């Protein structure tokens, strides 16, 4: 299925913008190169795991109220909407002697280092700039944190797009290799998640970095800072290994298809033209992906906060229940990552067993809807079984939830690793396969797909806080909307999403190369 309209009139018609940059010819790259590039995802996701598990409580400790915390997360979607398509477009046409993708990967890694410094030392910089640490709101620290957070999201988007595009280049248009490469990327994302959540759940990590605890940065802040030190070290090591061992052939403008006119069109003009030329199957892929992320983002945004507030009944900065809930949520995310990693390795085999990727994706979207619905049930059970104890006639003290409630919540976290493994691999594989069949540039095509991810994230970020506040300030209303979106995504995946075309030519090429 082609992404753009075919040019059947020779030189009389310019190609579709997505068709300007031809994909590389079938590649016989060894699997170790794919594994090496995919391993960068572990370094990227280590940082994301820290954001997802620890940063929402952290920004609230800096003085940002829960209702407004969601707006901080607009950084990722906005930067993703702009950065990934731009980086994808220019990486498709990059003529650097170091290759098309590698310069962007190196630049993204350098920006991550800068961002991690700003986020980790936000409280210290704010205090040195005049913040009063005795006050609940620390405006200068918040400013530094937000700037660092934006840079971090820009850098992560600079990394992820070119990494996935390089994996597609190494696959050479072979559908099975493309799906395997994306599954490996998903697997290493799970590895990064496990490491990140494990680091986030360990409360004494700051002791390995004694300088991290300062007058303005308490133990919680020092642990977060220490986690980021490890994160940047891991990313630097994996990126250096990949860039040193996996090389690209320099790209020249003459390799573009159909001359210079298509390449010289302004970037935003190409994006608009690319969207205009998308055929119906690709639009359906974007729609299913969009609904899928409407479902996912409330959970990814408020997962540990849900454990601290609704399951443990705690409040930020009051008592120990909220912190215990956040730590339990980090454990749940680590279990989620373990299931994600294991499932990522068998996605290809499961897809064959159930009759194709569309059936697999549709099925796990219904599983996602059920899990989000069960979150509501666990919350209500936790609220109805709150336990308080009083020592020597003192004020009643809230106790942790029962083992059954906590076990049910952790089970939901774990099971959600199954649909997440599909979300992290199948949509990207389908986009790469469709673009490869059309001879399109992998970078720009994946950037277009990313629009279907970041736009719903922006909508959820803007509306989830006020929506939750409308119903009392909890997280449940956003989860209910997520469950509905997941079910709709499953229906569309099963009924409207086209199956990818057969891999006949690629299979023949693979057999003939043996």
XYZ file of C-alpha atoms in Angstrom:
514
model
C 0.000 0.000 0.000
C 1.610 3.238 -1.077
C 1.905 6.292 1.122
C 1.837 8.753 -1.743
C 0.396 8.907 -5.204
C 2.405 7.179 -7.850
C 4.058 9.160 -10.598
C 2.982 7.537 -13.813
C 3.755 10.368 -16.168
C 7.496 10.349 -16.183
C 8.899 13.835 -15.588
C 5.583 15.587 -16.024
C 4.665 15.335 -12.327
C 6.653 15.949 -9.193
C 6.643 13.099 -6.652
C 4.767 13.142 -3.402
C 6.854 14.721 -0.628
C 6.982 11.384 1.146
C 8.373 9.801 -2.010
C 11.233 12.239 -2.537
C 13.661 10.306 -0.386
C 13.946 6.690 -1.403
C 14.543 4.067 1.218
C 17.896 2.273 0.994
C 18.125 -0.996 -0.932
C 17.607 -4.293 0.920
C 20.245 -4.565 3.609
C 22.276 -7.579 4.730
C 23.378 -5.836 7.915
C 24.147 -8.347 10.680
C 21.738 -8.553 13.572
C 24.330 -7.264 16.034
C 24.180 -3.849 14.357
C 20.425 -3.746 14.860
C 20.837 -4.785 18.496
C 23.526 -2.149 19.072
C 21.408 0.689 17.685
C 18.266 -0.566 19.432
C 20.128 -0.655 22.757
C 20.218 3.167 22.759
C 16.529 2.902 23.678
C 17.586 1.605 27.109
C 19.449 4.837 27.801
C 16.598 6.971 26.478
C 13.933 5.100 28.410
C 15.909 5.135 31.646
C 15.394 8.891 31.715
C 11.733 8.592 30.653
C 11.115 6.077 33.438
C 12.452 8.548 35.973
C 10.173 11.238 34.544
C 7.098 9.026 34.633
C 7.680 7.652 38.131
C 9.215 10.547 40.040
C 8.792 13.884 38.300
C 5.057 14.461 38.870
C 5.571 14.232 42.668
C 8.778 16.277 42.260
C 7.105 19.208 40.473
C 4.426 19.236 43.152
C 7.122 19.406 45.807
C 8.522 22.429 43.959
C 5.159 24.075 44.480
C 3.150 23.338 41.340
C -0.413 22.234 42.243
C -1.747 18.923 40.970
C -4.226 20.608 38.610
C -1.402 22.419 36.836
C 1.151 19.601 36.944
C -0.304 18.135 33.756
C 0.607 21.298 31.850
C 4.283 20.628 32.566
C 3.883 17.461 30.528
C 2.915 19.518 27.501
C 6.646 19.853 26.911
C 6.904 16.341 25.490
C 3.959 16.460 23.085
C 4.722 19.981 21.817
C 8.395 19.231 21.253
C 7.503 15.887 19.690
C 5.027 17.501 17.324
C 7.670 19.914 16.063
C 10.995 18.205 16.606
C 10.442 14.667 15.312
C 9.027 15.674 11.894
C 11.721 18.348 11.481
C 14.531 16.028 12.541
C 13.047 13.226 10.427
C 12.877 15.449 7.356
C 16.408 16.806 7.678
C 17.874 13.419 8.589
C 16.347 12.000 5.395
C 18.283 14.632 3.426
C 21.386 15.019 5.623
C 24.602 14.856 3.553
C 27.070 14.753 6.456
C 30.084 12.505 5.967
C 29.069 10.797 9.228
C 25.754 9.638 7.722
C 22.154 10.761 7.862
C 21.041 9.615 11.321
C 24.222 9.540 13.428
C 24.768 13.337 13.681
C 21.269 13.794 15.100
C 21.720 10.933 17.559
C 24.983 12.470 18.810
C 23.435 15.950 19.103
C 20.434 14.592 20.993
C 22.680 12.833 23.495
C 24.623 16.047 24.175
C 21.380 17.950 24.788
C 20.189 15.255 27.205
C 23.311 15.840 29.308
C 22.583 19.577 29.498
C 18.918 18.991 30.358
C 19.702 16.467 33.089
C 22.010 18.967 34.761
C 19.315 21.668 34.767
C 16.589 19.353 36.103
C 18.768 17.728 38.748
C 20.118 21.000 40.065
C 16.915 23.051 39.648
C 16.370 23.379 43.403
C 20.008 24.369 44.005
C 20.060 26.897 41.170
C 16.733 28.308 42.345
C 18.019 28.657 45.897
C 21.207 30.383 44.742
C 19.038 32.701 42.629
C 16.939 33.789 45.581
C 14.243 31.153 46.269
C 13.127 30.889 49.877
C 13.182 27.162 50.622
C 10.762 27.625 53.519
C 8.008 28.649 51.101
C 5.862 26.098 49.304
C 6.287 27.678 45.870
C 9.822 28.097 44.528
C 9.417 30.077 41.282
C 13.067 30.200 40.208
C 13.557 26.466 40.721
C 10.355 25.823 38.773
C 11.625 28.003 35.906
C 14.939 26.152 35.731
C 13.148 22.822 35.938
C 10.708 23.673 33.129
C 13.542 24.894 30.856
C 15.506 21.709 31.517
C 12.395 19.600 31.008
C 11.721 21.184 27.622
C 15.329 20.650 26.540
C 15.165 17.035 27.722
C 12.018 16.346 25.712
C 13.476 18.016 22.614
C 16.641 15.938 23.011
C 14.743 12.677 23.519
C 12.725 13.345 20.376
C 15.964 14.067 18.501
C 17.187 10.658 19.617
C 14.159 8.435 19.154
C 13.203 9.433 15.608
C 16.663 8.962 14.039
C 17.228 5.753 16.027
C 14.041 4.177 14.674
C 14.822 5.510 11.185
C 18.326 4.014 11.343
C 16.823 0.674 12.375
C 14.514 0.852 9.347
C 17.499 1.696 7.140
C 19.391 -1.314 8.485
C 16.334 -3.494 7.779
C 16.472 -2.473 4.114
C 12.717 -2.681 3.488
C 12.427 -6.268 4.741
C 9.159 -6.438 6.714
C 10.207 -9.224 9.068
C 13.479 -7.440 9.856
C 11.605 -4.179 10.363
C 9.192 -5.771 12.842
C 12.094 -7.497 14.625
C 14.050 -4.227 14.829
C 11.083 -2.409 16.362
C 10.491 -5.305 18.756
C 14.127 -5.073 19.850
C 13.737 -1.323 20.323
C 10.678 -2.025 22.488
C 12.646 -4.661 24.425
C 15.449 -2.242 25.238
C 12.883 0.368 26.215
C 11.691 -2.206 28.740
C 15.261 -2.724 29.949
C 15.597 1.034 30.442
C 12.271 1.082 32.262
C 13.345 -1.682 34.637
C 16.608 0.098 35.434
C 14.879 3.474 35.802
C 12.057 2.249 38.013
C 14.455 0.173 40.107
C 16.658 3.221 40.637
C 13.606 5.365 41.385
C 12.323 2.929 43.998
C 15.659 2.727 45.872
C 15.578 5.399 48.570
C 19.284 5.364 49.498
C 20.829 5.914 46.082
C 21.925 9.430 47.060
C 24.494 7.919 49.422
C 26.530 6.916 46.369
C 26.698 10.615 45.452
C 27.162 12.460 48.781
C 27.336 15.864 47.079
C 23.783 15.445 45.716
C 22.104 16.284 49.072
C 22.264 20.001 49.789
C 20.483 22.599 51.893
C 18.005 23.199 49.052
C 17.787 19.585 47.864
C 16.379 17.085 50.372
C 16.700 13.301 50.274
C 13.936 12.849 47.698
C 15.499 15.496 45.460
C 18.989 14.018 45.979
C 17.754 10.553 44.969
C 16.244 11.994 41.793
C 19.471 13.830 41.040
C 21.503 10.649 41.579
C 19.198 8.704 39.262
C 19.793 11.244 36.516
C 23.575 10.923 36.931
C 23.280 7.199 36.246
C 20.861 7.843 33.375
C 23.213 10.114 31.446
C 26.176 7.768 32.024
C 24.214 4.826 30.591
C 23.011 6.819 27.581
C 26.508 8.120 26.803
C 28.025 4.632 26.955
C 25.383 3.031 24.716
C 25.408 5.905 22.205
C 29.200 5.963 21.914
C 29.292 2.192 21.328
C 26.578 2.399 18.662
C 28.078 5.368 16.812
C 31.554 3.840 16.926
C 30.523 0.442 15.554
C 27.588 1.121 13.206
C 28.458 3.311 10.250
C 26.336 4.799 7.497
C 27.173 5.571 3.910
C 27.146 9.349 3.370
C 24.038 10.461 1.524
C 24.233 12.776 -1.466
C 21.418 14.906 -2.853
C 21.684 13.049 -6.157
C 20.371 9.916 -4.436
C 16.989 11.629 -3.953
C 14.265 10.593 -6.303
C 13.004 12.759 -9.157
C 15.355 15.681 -8.974
C 15.766 18.746 -6.843
C 12.306 20.286 -6.926
C 10.812 17.928 -4.361
C 13.791 18.272 -2.031
C 13.900 22.057 -2.101
C 10.292 22.540 -1.025
C 10.082 24.222 2.403
C 9.748 21.807 5.315
C 6.286 22.783 6.524
C 5.062 22.724 2.953
C 6.293 19.155 2.668
C 4.566 18.148 5.900
C 1.233 19.587 4.715
C 1.651 18.016 1.292
C 2.627 14.686 2.859
C -0.511 14.700 5.005
C -2.602 15.621 1.973
C -1.178 12.712 -0.038
C -1.624 10.079 2.669
C -3.883 7.258 1.472
C -6.797 5.901 3.494
C -4.862 2.989 5.145
C -2.251 5.353 6.571
C -4.963 7.699 7.863
C -6.569 4.745 9.644
C -3.198 3.868 11.177
C -2.892 7.447 12.442
C -6.446 7.371 13.855
C -5.937 4.071 15.690
C -2.611 5.333 17.042
C -4.212 8.601 18.160
C -6.987 6.878 20.125
C -4.483 4.411 21.524
C -2.434 7.243 23.035
C -5.509 9.042 24.352
C -5.965 5.845 26.352
C -2.352 5.494 27.453
C -1.392 8.991 28.439
C -3.585 9.373 31.598
C -1.988 6.235 33.006
C 1.558 7.197 32.000
C 1.056 10.663 33.453
C -0.616 9.836 36.780
C 0.305 6.190 37.508
C 2.450 6.729 40.608
C 0.307 9.679 41.684
C -2.730 7.372 41.500
C -0.996 4.905 43.819
C -0.081 7.656 46.265
C -3.457 9.428 46.267
C -6.214 6.958 45.491
C -4.735 3.613 46.554
C -2.723 4.719 49.614
C -4.936 7.725 50.433
C -1.983 10.073 50.935
C -1.436 13.747 50.176
C 1.671 15.420 48.805
C 3.895 16.636 51.634
C 1.595 15.305 54.378
C 2.596 12.172 56.250
C 4.239 9.140 54.715
C 1.379 7.492 52.830
C 1.820 9.428 49.597
C 5.547 8.666 49.437
C 4.888 4.997 50.168
C 2.318 4.937 47.381
C 4.721 6.554 44.910
C 7.366 3.964 45.785
C 4.809 1.173 45.338
C 3.892 2.720 41.995
C 7.559 2.667 40.970
C 7.614 -1.053 41.845
C 4.491 -1.531 39.726
C 6.130 0.247 36.799
C 9.176 -1.976 37.165
C 6.939 -5.060 36.995
C 5.245 -3.475 33.993
C 8.636 -3.063 32.337
C 9.573 -6.708 32.966
C 6.376 -7.889 31.278
C 6.949 -5.343 28.506
C 10.438 -6.704 27.848
C 9.400 -10.356 27.789
C 6.362 -9.676 25.605
C 8.407 -7.573 23.164
C 10.539 -10.613 22.352
C 7.502 -12.683 21.349
C 5.339 -10.058 19.609
C 6.316 -11.327 16.160
C 5.420 -14.938 17.036
C 2.167 -14.002 18.770
C 1.104 -11.895 15.783
C 1.521 -14.890 13.509
C -0.382 -17.090 15.947
C -3.434 -14.813 16.209
C -3.664 -14.173 12.481
C -1.850 -10.882 11.954
C -0.740 -7.669 13.603
C -4.134 -5.930 13.278
C -5.840 -8.671 15.323
C -3.078 -8.551 17.893
C -3.216 -4.755 18.204
C -6.993 -4.714 18.368
C -7.078 -7.432 21.014
C -4.556 -5.816 23.331
C -6.399 -2.495 23.050
C -9.438 -4.200 24.580
C -7.138 -5.568 27.292
C -5.964 -1.988 27.912
C -9.587 -0.835 28.242
C -10.330 -3.579 30.786
C -7.257 -2.702 32.862
C -8.141 0.998 32.936
C -11.649 0.046 34.046
C -10.201 -2.131 36.810
C -8.265 0.890 38.073
C -11.622 2.438 38.971
C -12.649 -0.746 40.799
C -9.393 -0.956 42.787
C -9.728 2.725 43.717
C -13.241 2.267 45.074
C -12.206 -0.814 47.035
C -9.232 1.063 48.494
C -11.418 3.992 49.535
C -13.969 1.732 51.215
C -11.354 -0.166 53.213
C -9.222 2.641 54.656
C -7.750 1.675 58.013
C -6.732 4.027 60.796
C -4.867 3.326 64.028
C -4.460 5.427 67.133
C -1.549 5.110 69.547
C -2.151 6.057 73.202
C -5.283 7.962 72.336
C -3.509 10.162 69.807
C -4.796 11.333 66.445
C -5.803 8.524 64.073
C -3.074 7.564 61.606
C -3.820 6.205 58.154
C -2.494 2.706 57.507
C -1.304 1.297 54.148
C -3.874 -0.569 52.058
C -4.399 -4.285 52.529
C -2.227 -6.798 50.702
C -5.131 -7.634 48.399
C -5.650 -4.013 47.325
C -1.936 -3.452 46.770
C -1.624 -6.786 44.931
C -4.544 -5.903 42.658
C -3.001 -2.544 41.795
C 0.394 -4.116 41.070
C -1.292 -6.798 38.952
C -2.848 -4.069 36.784
C 0.565 -2.445 36.344
C 2.027 -5.806 35.316
C -0.680 -6.810 32.837
C -0.501 -3.403 31.149
C 3.001 -4.358 30.000
C 1.386 -6.615 27.376
C -0.505 -3.931 25.414
C 2.370 -1.493 25.953
C 4.791 -3.817 24.133
C 2.491 -3.764 21.107
C 2.043 0.016 21.300
C 5.822 0.483 21.291
C 6.420 -1.729 18.251
C 3.513 -2.485 15.893
C 2.509 1.087 14.872
C 6.117 2.042 14.105
C 6.697 -1.184 12.189
C 3.552 -0.612 10.109
C 4.577 2.981 9.346
C 8.069 1.833 8.304
C 6.648 -0.959 6.139
C 4.154 1.331 4.398
C 6.776 4.024 3.808
C 9.345 1.513 2.561
C 6.877 0.084 0.054
C 6.246 3.619 -1.196
C 9.947 4.447 -1.358
C 9.493 7.149 1.280
C 11.995 8.627 3.698
C 11.837 6.782 7.008
C 12.530 9.890 9.073
C 9.680 11.998 7.693
C 7.232 9.075 7.669
C 7.897 8.265 11.322
C 7.635 11.971 12.080
C 4.155 12.026 10.544
C 3.194 9.021 12.687
C 4.507 10.853 15.732
C 1.898 13.564 15.165
C -0.755 10.958 15.975
C 1.021 10.344 19.286
C 1.794 13.857 20.484
C -1.486 15.551 19.552
C -3.566 13.348 21.891
C -0.901 13.803 24.556
C -1.338 17.567 24.261
C -5.108 17.240 24.532
C -4.857 15.008 27.623
C -2.233 17.280 29.216
C -4.427 20.356 28.797
C -7.762 18.799 29.739
C -6.938 16.098 32.297
C -6.248 18.486 35.195
C -9.427 20.589 34.814
C -11.441 17.455 33.937
C -10.278 15.681 37.082
C -10.881 18.819 39.163
C -14.447 18.982 37.846
C -15.109 15.618 39.494
C -13.329 16.273 42.763
C -9.637 16.460 41.940
C -8.804 12.742 41.606
C -7.311 10.835 38.678
C -10.259 8.530 37.907
C -12.129 10.660 35.326
C -9.090 10.688 33.031
C -8.759 6.898 33.376
C -12.426 6.447 32.397
C -11.891 8.493 29.230
C -8.795 6.390 28.555
C -10.782 3.156 28.818
C -13.359 4.420 26.312
C -10.606 5.519 23.890
C -8.854 2.143 24.199
C -12.055 0.265 23.325
C -12.656 2.542 20.316
C -9.072 2.008 19.182
C -9.542 -1.760 19.397
C -12.723 -1.651 17.320
C -11.067 0.438 14.588
C -7.949 -1.753 14.558
C -10.016 -4.898 14.018
C -12.527 -3.499 11.529
C -10.735 -0.815 9.502
C -6.951 -1.109 9.842
C -5.478 -2.792 6.746
C -3.066 -5.685 7.060
C 0.433 -4.966 5.744
C 1.157 -6.305 2.247
C 2.981 -9.632 1.904
C 6.737 -9.631 2.293
C 7.232 -11.713 -0.850
C 9.966 -9.705 -2.519
C 11.903 -9.158 0.684
C 11.670 -12.876 1.507
C 13.015 -13.796 -1.919
C 15.860 -11.312 -1.536
C 16.663 -12.745 1.882
C 16.746 -16.325 0.575
C 18.888 -15.425 -2.413
C 21.457 -13.699 -0.201
C 22.095 -16.859 1.831
